[in-house]
Amino acid sequence: MNEIPQELIKSLMDLGLLESEAKIYITLAMMNNSEVKTLIEFLGLSKPNTYESLRLLEEKGLVSLINTRPMAYQALPPDIGLEVLLKTHIDAKEKAKKIFSIMDKEKFVPKSSEALWKVFNGESINYKIKDMIQSAKESIFMISSPKYIKYLENADTNLKLDIVLFSETPSFETLKEHFKDKKGNFQVVNEEDMINIIASSKTKDQKQFEIYKEALLMVEYRNMIMLAIDDEEVLYMPPMSTDSLTAINTKNKAMTILMKIGLSDITNQLS
């Protein structure tokens, strides 16, 4: 069997094909059409597996039977086939989203067992930030590094924004350019000033202050974000320097307000 790029097989599997389906579709797409016997010999697949994969591919609309004796199939061109697979995923997503929206959560999770915090990791953090900002109805409160400012660019212009960015090279002019069509309070603070304020808020003892400040200097503030939406939901990602980022999220009203107040007190000292 000729070598098929594993990256291509994996890409098609990510789009919903089984490994055998992916291999058969790729081969047919390259050959344009082929007898089943030739596919079996070329790919080294079993006869039952090949016929079942062809049946599934035909159901998905990716291949079609063009001859019965001997049996031969033809594949959709890759540019069309990929669109078919993508549309299937998009349609499935919309259908699942609609069903989720009408399901009664109370039947699945009793209130007494609902988790106070949800945990998001890796790329799911970015999706959650985007989702929260898009669902905001009244206000957005955010303290973060400039790396997360892009998620606010498409925020509703009628929202009240309270934004604090910390940067090694603060520029209020740059901030104003990003939010020229939005209303609210915008502030850029220096990382060193922020560290001094946080350390001094924890202790008045000079020795303890230096210890606390030294610990704060070890963390990675470029990863940190605290996002509160409508005083109804909050997401917090601590400024940890790790390859795997983790954020916590809650819709608990009391926790949301308390976290917002705590961080607001610190930023007010920077004003």
PDB file of C-alpha atoms in Angstrom:
ATOM      1  CA  MET A   1       0.000   0.000   0.000  1.00  0.00           C
ATOM      2  CA  ASN A   2       1.240   3.465  -0.837  1.00  0.00           C
ATOM      3  CA  GLU A   3       1.777   5.659   2.192  1.00  0.00           C
ATOM      4  CA  ILE A   4      -1.151   8.005   2.961  1.00  0.00           C
ATOM      5  CA  PRO A   5      -0.152  11.029   5.113  1.00  0.00           C
ATOM      6  CA  GLN A   6      -1.207  10.369   8.704  1.00  0.00           C
ATOM      7  CA  GLU A   7      -2.006  14.077   9.137  1.00  0.00           C
ATOM      8  CA  LEU A   8      -4.607  13.796   6.369  1.00  0.00           C
ATOM      9  CA  ILE A   9      -6.143  10.655   7.864  1.00  0.00           C
ATOM     10  CA  LYS A  10      -6.334  12.318  11.283  1.00  0.00           C
ATOM     11  CA  SER A  11      -7.903  15.466   9.813  1.00  0.00           C
ATOM     12  CA  LEU A  12     -10.680  13.421   8.233  1.00  0.00           C
ATOM     13  CA  MET A  13     -11.149  11.451  11.449  1.00  0.00           C
ATOM     14  CA  ASP A  14     -11.502  14.770  13.304  1.00  0.00           C
ATOM     15  CA  LEU A  15     -14.275  15.559  10.825  1.00  0.00           C
ATOM     16  CA  GLY A  16     -16.115  12.371  11.782  1.00  0.00           C
ATOM     17  CA  LEU A  17     -14.771   9.573   9.577  1.00  0.00           C
ATOM     18  CA  LEU A  18     -13.496   6.264  10.874  1.00  0.00           C
ATOM     19  CA  GLU A  19      -9.901   5.445   9.994  1.00  0.00           C
ATOM     20  CA  SER A  20     -10.908   2.909   7.323  1.00  0.00           C
ATOM     21  CA  GLU A  21     -13.430   5.380   5.848  1.00  0.00           C
ATOM     22  CA  ALA A  22     -10.761   8.083   5.715  1.00  0.00           C
ATOM     23  CA  LYS A  23      -8.281   5.805   3.933  1.00  0.00           C
ATOM     24  CA  ILE A  24     -10.862   4.662   1.386  1.00  0.00           C
ATOM     25  CA  TYR A  25     -12.119   8.192   0.700  1.00  0.00           C
ATOM     26  CA  ILE A  26      -8.575   9.534   0.247  1.00  0.00           C
ATOM     27  CA  THR A  27      -7.684   6.691  -2.121  1.00  0.00           C
ATOM     28  CA  LEU A  28     -10.861   7.086  -4.164  1.00  0.00           C
ATOM     29  CA  ALA A  29     -10.380  10.844  -4.321  1.00  0.00           C
ATOM     30  CA  MET A  30      -6.883  10.352  -5.688  1.00  0.00           C
ATOM     31  CA  MET A  31      -7.934   7.626  -8.128  1.00  0.00           C
ATOM     32  CA  ASN A  32     -11.237   9.364  -8.964  1.00  0.00           C
ATOM     33  CA  ASN A  33     -12.906   5.940  -9.131  1.00  0.00           C
ATOM     34  CA  SER A  34     -11.955   2.361  -8.431  1.00  0.00           C
ATOM     35  CA  GLU A  35     -13.253  -1.190  -8.251  1.00  0.00           C
ATOM     36  CA  VAL A  36     -13.719  -2.508  -4.724  1.00  0.00           C
ATOM     37  CA  LYS A  37     -11.258  -5.307  -5.416  1.00  0.00           C
ATOM     38  CA  THR A  38      -8.574  -2.767  -6.270  1.00  0.00           C
ATOM     39  CA  LEU A  39      -9.258  -0.799  -3.058  1.00  0.00           C
ATOM     40  CA  ILE A  40      -8.915  -3.938  -0.947  1.00  0.00           C
ATOM     41  CA  GLU A  41      -5.605  -4.837  -2.563  1.00  0.00           C
ATOM     42  CA  PHE A  42      -4.277  -1.278  -2.465  1.00  0.00           C
ATOM     43  CA  LEU A  43      -5.174  -0.547   1.168  1.00  0.00           C
ATOM     44  CA  GLY A  44      -4.780  -4.025   2.632  1.00  0.00           C
ATOM     45  CA  LEU A  45      -8.160  -3.814   4.375  1.00  0.00           C
ATOM     46  CA  SER A  46     -10.434  -6.788   4.963  1.00  0.00           C
ATOM     47  CA  LYS A  47     -13.312  -7.344   2.562  1.00  0.00           C
ATOM     48  CA  PRO A  48     -16.074  -6.876   5.218  1.00  0.00           C
ATOM     49  CA  ASN A  49     -14.412  -3.713   6.549  1.00  0.00           C
ATOM     50  CA  THR A  50     -14.077  -2.271   3.046  1.00  0.00           C
ATOM     51  CA  TYR A  51     -17.715  -2.890   2.102  1.00  0.00           C
ATOM     52  CA  GLU A  52     -19.012  -1.529   5.402  1.00  0.00           C
ATOM     53  CA  SER A  53     -16.841   1.601   5.094  1.00  0.00           C
ATOM     54  CA  LEU A  54     -18.055   2.170   1.538  1.00  0.00           C
ATOM     55  CA  ARG A  55     -21.659   1.835   2.734  1.00  0.00           C
ATOM     56  CA  LEU A  56     -21.079   4.459   5.433  1.00  0.00           C
ATOM     57  CA  LEU A  57     -19.279   6.784   3.030  1.00  0.00           C
ATOM     58  CA  GLU A  58     -22.182   6.448   0.591  1.00  0.00           C
ATOM     59  CA  GLU A  59     -24.634   7.347   3.379  1.00  0.00           C
ATOM     60  CA  LYS A  60     -22.582  10.465   4.065  1.00  0.00           C
ATOM     61  CA  GLY A  61     -22.713  11.406   0.387  1.00  0.00           C
ATOM     62  CA  LEU A  62     -18.955  11.201  -0.085  1.00  0.00           C
ATOM     63  CA  VAL A  63     -18.876   8.315  -2.564  1.00  0.00           C
ATOM     64  CA  SER A  64     -21.300   6.852  -5.066  1.00  0.00           C
ATOM     65  CA  LEU A  65     -21.664   3.464  -6.689  1.00  0.00           C
ATOM     66  CA  ILE A  66     -20.974   3.773 -10.423  1.00  0.00           C
ATOM     67  CA  ASN A  67     -20.955   0.115 -11.408  1.00  0.00           C
ATOM     68  CA  THR A  68     -22.312  -3.116  -9.934  1.00  0.00           C
ATOM     69  CA  ARG A  69     -20.441  -5.785 -11.878  1.00  0.00           C
ATOM     70  CA  PRO A  70     -17.695  -5.441 -10.932  1.00  0.00           C
ATOM     71  CA  MET A  71     -18.583  -3.098  -8.057  1.00  0.00           C
ATOM     72  CA  ALA A  72     -16.878   0.252  -8.442  1.00  0.00           C
ATOM     73  CA  TYR A  73     -17.157   3.567  -6.607  1.00  0.00           C
ATOM     74  CA  GLN A  74     -16.401   7.200  -7.317  1.00  0.00           C
ATOM     75  CA  ALA A  75     -15.540   9.864  -4.710  1.00  0.00           C
ATOM     76  CA  LEU A  76     -16.612  13.471  -4.476  1.00  0.00           C
ATOM     77  CA  PRO A  77     -13.736  15.869  -5.221  1.00  0.00           C
ATOM     78  CA  PRO A  78     -11.939  16.767  -1.944  1.00  0.00           C
ATOM     79  CA  ASP A  79     -13.010  20.428  -1.954  1.00  0.00           C
ATOM     80  CA  ILE A  80     -16.690  19.396  -2.111  1.00  0.00           C
ATOM     81  CA  GLY A  81     -16.273  16.385   0.174  1.00  0.00           C
ATOM     82  CA  LEU A  82     -14.705  18.476   2.921  1.00  0.00           C
ATOM     83  CA  GLU A  83     -17.570  20.979   2.702  1.00  0.00           C
ATOM     84  CA  VAL A  84     -20.045  18.118   3.087  1.00  0.00           C
ATOM     85  CA  LEU A  85     -18.264  16.862   6.210  1.00  0.00           C
ATOM     86  CA  LEU A  86     -18.002  20.355   7.671  1.00  0.00           C
ATOM     87  CA  LYS A  87     -21.692  21.084   7.048  1.00  0.00           C
ATOM     88  CA  THR A  88     -22.596  17.836   8.812  1.00  0.00           C
ATOM     89  CA  HIS A  89     -20.673  18.999  11.886  1.00  0.00           C
ATOM     90  CA  ILE A  90     -22.166  22.491  11.792  1.00  0.00           C
ATOM     91  CA  ASP A  91     -25.707  21.121  11.433  1.00  0.00           C
ATOM     92  CA  ALA A  92     -25.096  18.680  14.288  1.00  0.00           C
ATOM     93  CA  LYS A  93     -23.766  21.507  16.460  1.00  0.00           C
ATOM     94  CA  GLU A  94     -26.828  23.693  15.824  1.00  0.00           C
ATOM     95  CA  LYS A  95     -29.192  20.806  16.470  1.00  0.00           C
ATOM     96  CA  ALA A  96     -27.436  19.863  19.719  1.00  0.00           C
ATOM     97  CA  LYS A  97     -27.360  23.514  20.809  1.00  0.00           C
ATOM     98  CA  LYS A  98     -31.108  23.829  20.227  1.00  0.00           C
ATOM     99  CA  ILE A  99     -31.875  20.645  22.171  1.00  0.00           C
ATOM    100  CA  PHE A 100     -29.586  21.654  25.045  1.00  0.00           C
ATOM    101  CA  SER A 101     -31.398  24.998  25.292  1.00  0.00           C
ATOM    102  CA  ILE A 102     -34.796  23.355  25.876  1.00  0.00           C
ATOM    103  CA  MET A 103     -33.679  20.557  28.173  1.00  0.00           C
ATOM    104  CA  ASP A 104     -34.609  20.790  31.831  1.00  0.00           C
ATOM    105  CA  LYS A 105     -31.356  20.742  33.785  1.00  0.00           C
ATOM    106  CA  GLU A 106     -33.242  20.200  37.035  1.00  0.00           C
ATOM    107  CA  LYS A 107     -34.045  16.635  35.934  1.00  0.00           C
ATOM    108  CA  PHE A 108     -30.364  15.770  35.648  1.00  0.00           C
ATOM    109  CA  VAL A 109     -28.582  17.704  38.422  1.00  0.00           C
ATOM    110  CA  PRO A 110     -30.264  18.388  41.781  1.00  0.00           C
ATOM    111  CA  LYS A 111     -29.518  21.874  43.076  1.00  0.00           C
ATOM    112  CA  SER A 112     -27.781  20.486  46.127  1.00  0.00           C
ATOM    113  CA  SER A 113     -25.168  18.763  43.971  1.00  0.00           C
ATOM    114  CA  GLU A 114     -24.431  21.561  41.487  1.00  0.00           C
ATOM    115  CA  ALA A 115     -20.745  22.448  41.427  1.00  0.00           C
ATOM    116  CA  LEU A 116     -19.773  25.926  42.620  1.00  0.00           C
ATOM    117  CA  TRP A 117     -16.916  26.061  40.116  1.00  0.00           C
ATOM    118  CA  LYS A 118     -16.438  24.814  36.579  1.00  0.00           C
ATOM    119  CA  VAL A 119     -12.931  24.245  35.243  1.00  0.00           C
ATOM    120  CA  PHE A 120     -11.770  25.095  31.711  1.00  0.00           C
ATOM    121  CA  ASN A 121      -8.450  24.083  30.178  1.00  0.00           C
ATOM    122  CA  GLY A 122      -6.430  24.937  27.074  1.00  0.00           C
ATOM    123  CA  GLU A 123      -8.332  26.189  24.043  1.00  0.00           C
ATOM    124  CA  SER A 124     -11.707  25.820  25.811  1.00  0.00           C
ATOM    125  CA  ILE A 125     -10.737  28.886  27.895  1.00  0.00           C
ATOM    126  CA  ASN A 126     -10.700  31.075  24.787  1.00  0.00           C
ATOM    127  CA  TYR A 127     -14.080  29.757  23.684  1.00  0.00           C
ATOM    128  CA  LYS A 128     -15.517  30.430  27.145  1.00  0.00           C
ATOM    129  CA  ILE A 129     -14.187  34.016  27.201  1.00  0.00           C
ATOM    130  CA  LYS A 130     -15.704  34.662  23.782  1.00  0.00           C
ATOM    131  CA  ASP A 131     -19.022  33.088  24.803  1.00  0.00           C
ATOM    132  CA  MET A 132     -19.264  35.148  28.008  1.00  0.00           C
ATOM    133  CA  ILE A 133     -18.568  38.436  26.219  1.00  0.00           C
ATOM    134  CA  GLN A 134     -21.091  37.666  23.488  1.00  0.00           C
ATOM    135  CA  SER A 135     -23.768  36.801  26.069  1.00  0.00           C
ATOM    136  CA  ALA A 136     -23.279  39.988  28.139  1.00  0.00           C
ATOM    137  CA  LYS A 137     -26.435  42.138  28.324  1.00  0.00           C
ATOM    138  CA  GLU A 138     -25.441  45.074  30.548  1.00  0.00           C
ATOM    139  CA  SER A 139     -21.806  45.208  31.596  1.00  0.00           C
ATOM    140  CA  ILE A 140     -18.349  43.694  31.339  1.00  0.00           C
ATOM    141  CA  PHE A 141     -15.689  43.996  34.041  1.00  0.00           C
ATOM    142  CA  MET A 142     -12.270  42.726  32.988  1.00  0.00           C
ATOM    143  CA  ILE A 143      -8.771  42.836  34.409  1.00  0.00           C
ATOM    144  CA  SER A 144      -6.198  41.198  32.170  1.00  0.00           C
ATOM    145  CA  SER A 145      -3.080  41.486  30.066  1.00  0.00           C
ATOM    146  CA  PRO A 146      -3.411  42.953  26.541  1.00  0.00           C
ATOM    147  CA  LYS A 147      -3.498  39.452  24.979  1.00  0.00           C
ATOM    148  CA  TYR A 148      -7.222  39.163  25.746  1.00  0.00           C
ATOM    149  CA  ILE A 149      -8.256  42.578  24.416  1.00  0.00           C
ATOM    150  CA  LYS A 150      -9.163  41.070  21.020  1.00  0.00           C
ATOM    151  CA  TYR A 151     -12.230  39.369  22.518  1.00  0.00           C
ATOM    152  CA  LEU A 152     -13.739  42.754  23.364  1.00  0.00           C
ATOM    153  CA  GLU A 153     -13.548  44.181  19.860  1.00  0.00           C
ATOM    154  CA  ASN A 154     -16.925  42.724  18.878  1.00  0.00           C
ATOM    155  CA  ALA A 155     -18.652  43.431  22.193  1.00  0.00           C
ATOM    156  CA  ASP A 156     -22.007  45.211  22.022  1.00  0.00           C
ATOM    157  CA  THR A 157     -21.377  48.966  21.882  1.00  0.00           C
ATOM    158  CA  ASN A 158     -24.227  49.547  24.372  1.00  0.00           C
ATOM    159  CA  LEU A 159     -22.502  47.589  27.134  1.00  0.00           C
ATOM    160  CA  LYS A 160     -20.882  49.422  30.045  1.00  0.00           C
ATOM    161  CA  LEU A 161     -17.228  48.400  30.102  1.00  0.00           C
ATOM    162  CA  ASP A 162     -14.873  48.557  33.068  1.00  0.00           C
ATOM    163  CA  ILE A 163     -11.491  47.471  31.717  1.00  0.00           C
ATOM    164  CA  VAL A 164      -8.083  47.389  33.372  1.00  0.00           C
ATOM    165  CA  LEU A 165      -5.076  46.185  31.397  1.00  0.00           C
ATOM    166  CA  PHE A 166      -1.649  45.700  32.890  1.00  0.00           C
ATOM    167  CA  SER A 167       1.384  45.920  30.680  1.00  0.00           C
ATOM    168  CA  GLU A 168       5.122  46.432  30.836  1.00  0.00           C
ATOM    169  CA  THR A 169       4.661  49.309  28.379  1.00  0.00           C
ATOM    170  CA  PRO A 170       1.285  50.879  29.249  1.00  0.00           C
ATOM    171  CA  SER A 171      -0.285  53.000  26.550  1.00  0.00           C
ATOM    172  CA  PHE A 172      -3.606  54.675  27.161  1.00  0.00           C
ATOM    173  CA  GLU A 173      -3.676  55.896  23.562  1.00  0.00           C
ATOM    174  CA  THR A 174      -3.548  52.306  22.295  1.00  0.00           C
ATOM    175  CA  LEU A 175      -6.363  51.364  24.652  1.00  0.00           C
ATOM    176  CA  LYS A 176      -8.503  54.281  23.491  1.00  0.00           C
ATOM    177  CA  GLU A 177      -8.072  53.227  19.867  1.00  0.00           C
ATOM    178  CA  HIS A 178      -9.471  49.778  20.647  1.00  0.00           C
ATOM    179  CA  PHE A 179     -12.496  51.166  22.483  1.00  0.00           C
ATOM    180  CA  LYS A 180     -13.180  54.432  20.683  1.00  0.00           C
ATOM    181  CA  ASP A 181     -16.780  53.410  19.902  1.00  0.00           C
ATOM    182  CA  LYS A 182     -17.543  51.971  23.348  1.00  0.00           C
ATOM    183  CA  LYS A 183     -18.528  53.526  26.675  1.00  0.00           C
ATOM    184  CA  GLY A 184     -17.059  52.870  30.116  1.00  0.00           C
ATOM    185  CA  ASN A 185     -13.898  53.135  32.174  1.00  0.00           C
ATOM    186  CA  PHE A 186     -10.564  52.134  30.673  1.00  0.00           C
ATOM    187  CA  GLN A 187      -7.226  51.993  32.410  1.00  0.00           C
ATOM    188  CA  VAL A 188      -3.709  50.737  31.688  1.00  0.00           C
ATOM    189  CA  VAL A 189      -1.413  50.068  34.633  1.00  0.00           C
ATOM    190  CA  ASN A 190       2.237  49.151  34.921  1.00  0.00           C
ATOM    191  CA  GLU A 191       2.937  45.584  36.078  1.00  0.00           C
ATOM    192  CA  GLU A 192       5.414  46.751  38.714  1.00  0.00           C
ATOM    193  CA  ASP A 193       2.907  49.192  40.216  1.00  0.00           C
ATOM    194  CA  MET A 194       0.308  46.466  40.323  1.00  0.00           C
ATOM    195  CA  ILE A 195       2.659  44.045  42.065  1.00  0.00           C
ATOM    196  CA  ASN A 196       3.529  46.659  44.706  1.00  0.00           C
ATOM    197  CA  ILE A 197      -0.149  47.370  45.395  1.00  0.00           C
ATOM    198  CA  ILE A 198      -1.072  43.686  45.684  1.00  0.00           C
ATOM    199  CA  ALA A 199       1.878  42.967  47.976  1.00  0.00           C
ATOM    200  CA  SER A 200       1.154  45.952  50.229  1.00  0.00           C
ATOM    201  CA  SER A 201      -2.515  44.958  50.462  1.00  0.00           C
ATOM    202  CA  LYS A 202      -1.465  41.626  51.978  1.00  0.00           C
ATOM    203  CA  THR A 203       0.957  42.826  54.643  1.00  0.00           C
ATOM    204  CA  LYS A 204       2.337  45.987  56.274  1.00  0.00           C
ATOM    205  CA  ASP A 205       5.487  44.254  57.476  1.00  0.00           C
ATOM    206  CA  GLN A 206       8.398  45.251  55.203  1.00  0.00           C
ATOM    207  CA  LYS A 207      10.073  41.840  55.356  1.00  0.00           C
ATOM    208  CA  GLN A 208       6.848  40.027  54.552  1.00  0.00           C
ATOM    209  CA  PHE A 209       6.178  42.591  51.818  1.00  0.00           C
ATOM    210  CA  GLU A 210       9.476  41.777  50.095  1.00  0.00           C
ATOM    211  CA  ILE A 211       8.823  38.033  50.353  1.00  0.00           C
ATOM    212  CA  TYR A 212       5.337  38.426  48.931  1.00  0.00           C
ATOM    213  CA  LYS A 213       6.570  40.710  46.159  1.00  0.00           C
ATOM    214  CA  GLU A 214       9.319  38.244  45.214  1.00  0.00           C
ATOM    215  CA  ALA A 215       6.694  35.510  44.866  1.00  0.00           C
ATOM    216  CA  LEU A 216       4.524  37.758  42.679  1.00  0.00           C
ATOM    217  CA  LEU A 217       7.461  38.430  40.371  1.00  0.00           C
ATOM    218  CA  MET A 218       7.682  34.703  39.630  1.00  0.00           C
ATOM    219  CA  VAL A 219       4.237  34.472  38.065  1.00  0.00           C
ATOM    220  CA  GLU A 220       3.238  35.120  34.460  1.00  0.00           C
ATOM    221  CA  TYR A 221       0.819  38.045  34.308  1.00  0.00           C
ATOM    222  CA  ARG A 222       0.403  37.735  30.563  1.00  0.00           C
ATOM    223  CA  ASN A 223      -1.779  34.670  31.201  1.00  0.00           C
ATOM    224  CA  MET A 224      -3.999  36.251  33.852  1.00  0.00           C
ATOM    225  CA  ILE A 225      -7.609  37.314  33.302  1.00  0.00           C
ATOM    226  CA  MET A 226     -10.566  38.072  35.541  1.00  0.00           C
ATOM    227  CA  LEU A 227     -13.814  38.518  33.617  1.00  0.00           C
ATOM    228  CA  ALA A 228     -17.195  39.329  35.175  1.00  0.00           C
ATOM    229  CA  ILE A 229     -20.378  39.589  33.089  1.00  0.00           C
ATOM    230  CA  ASP A 230     -23.494  41.465  34.289  1.00  0.00           C
ATOM    231  CA  ASP A 231     -22.495  40.627  37.879  1.00  0.00           C
ATOM    232  CA  GLU A 232     -23.893  37.180  37.059  1.00  0.00           C
ATOM    233  CA  GLU A 233     -20.863  35.151  36.001  1.00  0.00           C
ATOM    234  CA  VAL A 234     -17.129  35.297  36.539  1.00  0.00           C
ATOM    235  CA  LEU A 235     -14.104  33.578  35.009  1.00  0.00           C
ATOM    236  CA  TYR A 236     -10.674  33.729  36.595  1.00  0.00           C
ATOM    237  CA  MET A 237      -7.369  32.418  35.276  1.00  0.00           C
ATOM    238  CA  PRO A 238      -4.477  32.876  37.706  1.00  0.00           C
ATOM    239  CA  PRO A 239      -1.165  34.253  36.396  1.00  0.00           C
ATOM    240  CA  MET A 240       0.626  30.940  36.359  1.00  0.00           C
ATOM    241  CA  SER A 241       3.609  30.228  34.098  1.00  0.00           C
ATOM    242  CA  THR A 242       2.715  26.765  32.807  1.00  0.00           C
ATOM    243  CA  ASP A 243       2.227  25.052  29.460  1.00  0.00           C
ATOM    244  CA  SER A 244      -1.284  23.979  30.470  1.00  0.00           C
ATOM    245  CA  LEU A 245      -3.532  26.914  31.417  1.00  0.00           C
ATOM    246  CA  THR A 246      -6.525  26.459  33.732  1.00  0.00           C
ATOM    247  CA  ALA A 247      -9.405  28.818  34.430  1.00  0.00           C
ATOM    248  CA  ILE A 248     -12.245  28.568  36.952  1.00  0.00           C
ATOM    249  CA  ASN A 249     -15.754  29.805  36.274  1.00  0.00           C
ATOM    250  CA  THR A 250     -18.884  30.277  38.362  1.00  0.00           C
ATOM    251  CA  LYS A 251     -22.373  31.734  38.075  1.00  0.00           C
ATOM    252  CA  ASN A 252     -22.733  31.938  41.834  1.00  0.00           C
ATOM    253  CA  LYS A 253     -23.972  35.491  42.455  1.00  0.00           C
ATOM    254  CA  ALA A 254     -22.220  36.013  45.800  1.00  0.00           C
ATOM    255  CA  MET A 255     -18.886  34.658  44.569  1.00  0.00           C
ATOM    256  CA  THR A 256     -19.057  36.778  41.419  1.00  0.00           C
ATOM    257  CA  ILE A 257     -19.680  40.011  43.326  1.00  0.00           C
ATOM    258  CA  LEU A 258     -17.066  39.262  46.018  1.00  0.00           C
ATOM    259  CA  MET A 259     -14.348  38.540  43.451  1.00  0.00           C
ATOM    260  CA  LYS A 260     -15.227  41.654  41.496  1.00  0.00           C
ATOM    261  CA  ILE A 261     -15.147  43.843  44.625  1.00  0.00           C
ATOM    262  CA  GLY A 262     -11.811  42.375  45.736  1.00  0.00           C
ATOM    263  CA  LEU A 263     -10.093  43.097  42.454  1.00  0.00           C
ATOM    264  CA  SER A 264     -11.807  46.476  42.073  1.00  0.00           C
ATOM    265  CA  ASP A 265     -10.299  47.597  45.406  1.00  0.00           C
ATOM    266  CA  ILE A 266      -6.842  46.804  44.109  1.00  0.00           C
ATOM    267  CA  THR A 267      -7.320  48.563  40.787  1.00  0.00           C
ATOM    268  CA  ASN A 268      -8.809  51.623  42.478  1.00  0.00           C
ATOM    269  CA  GLN A 269      -5.541  52.054  44.326  1.00  0.00           C
ATOM    270  CA  LEU A 270      -3.796  52.200  40.960  1.00  0.00           C
ATOM    271  CA  SER A 271      -5.994  55.008  39.647  1.00  0.00           C
TER     272      SER A 271
END
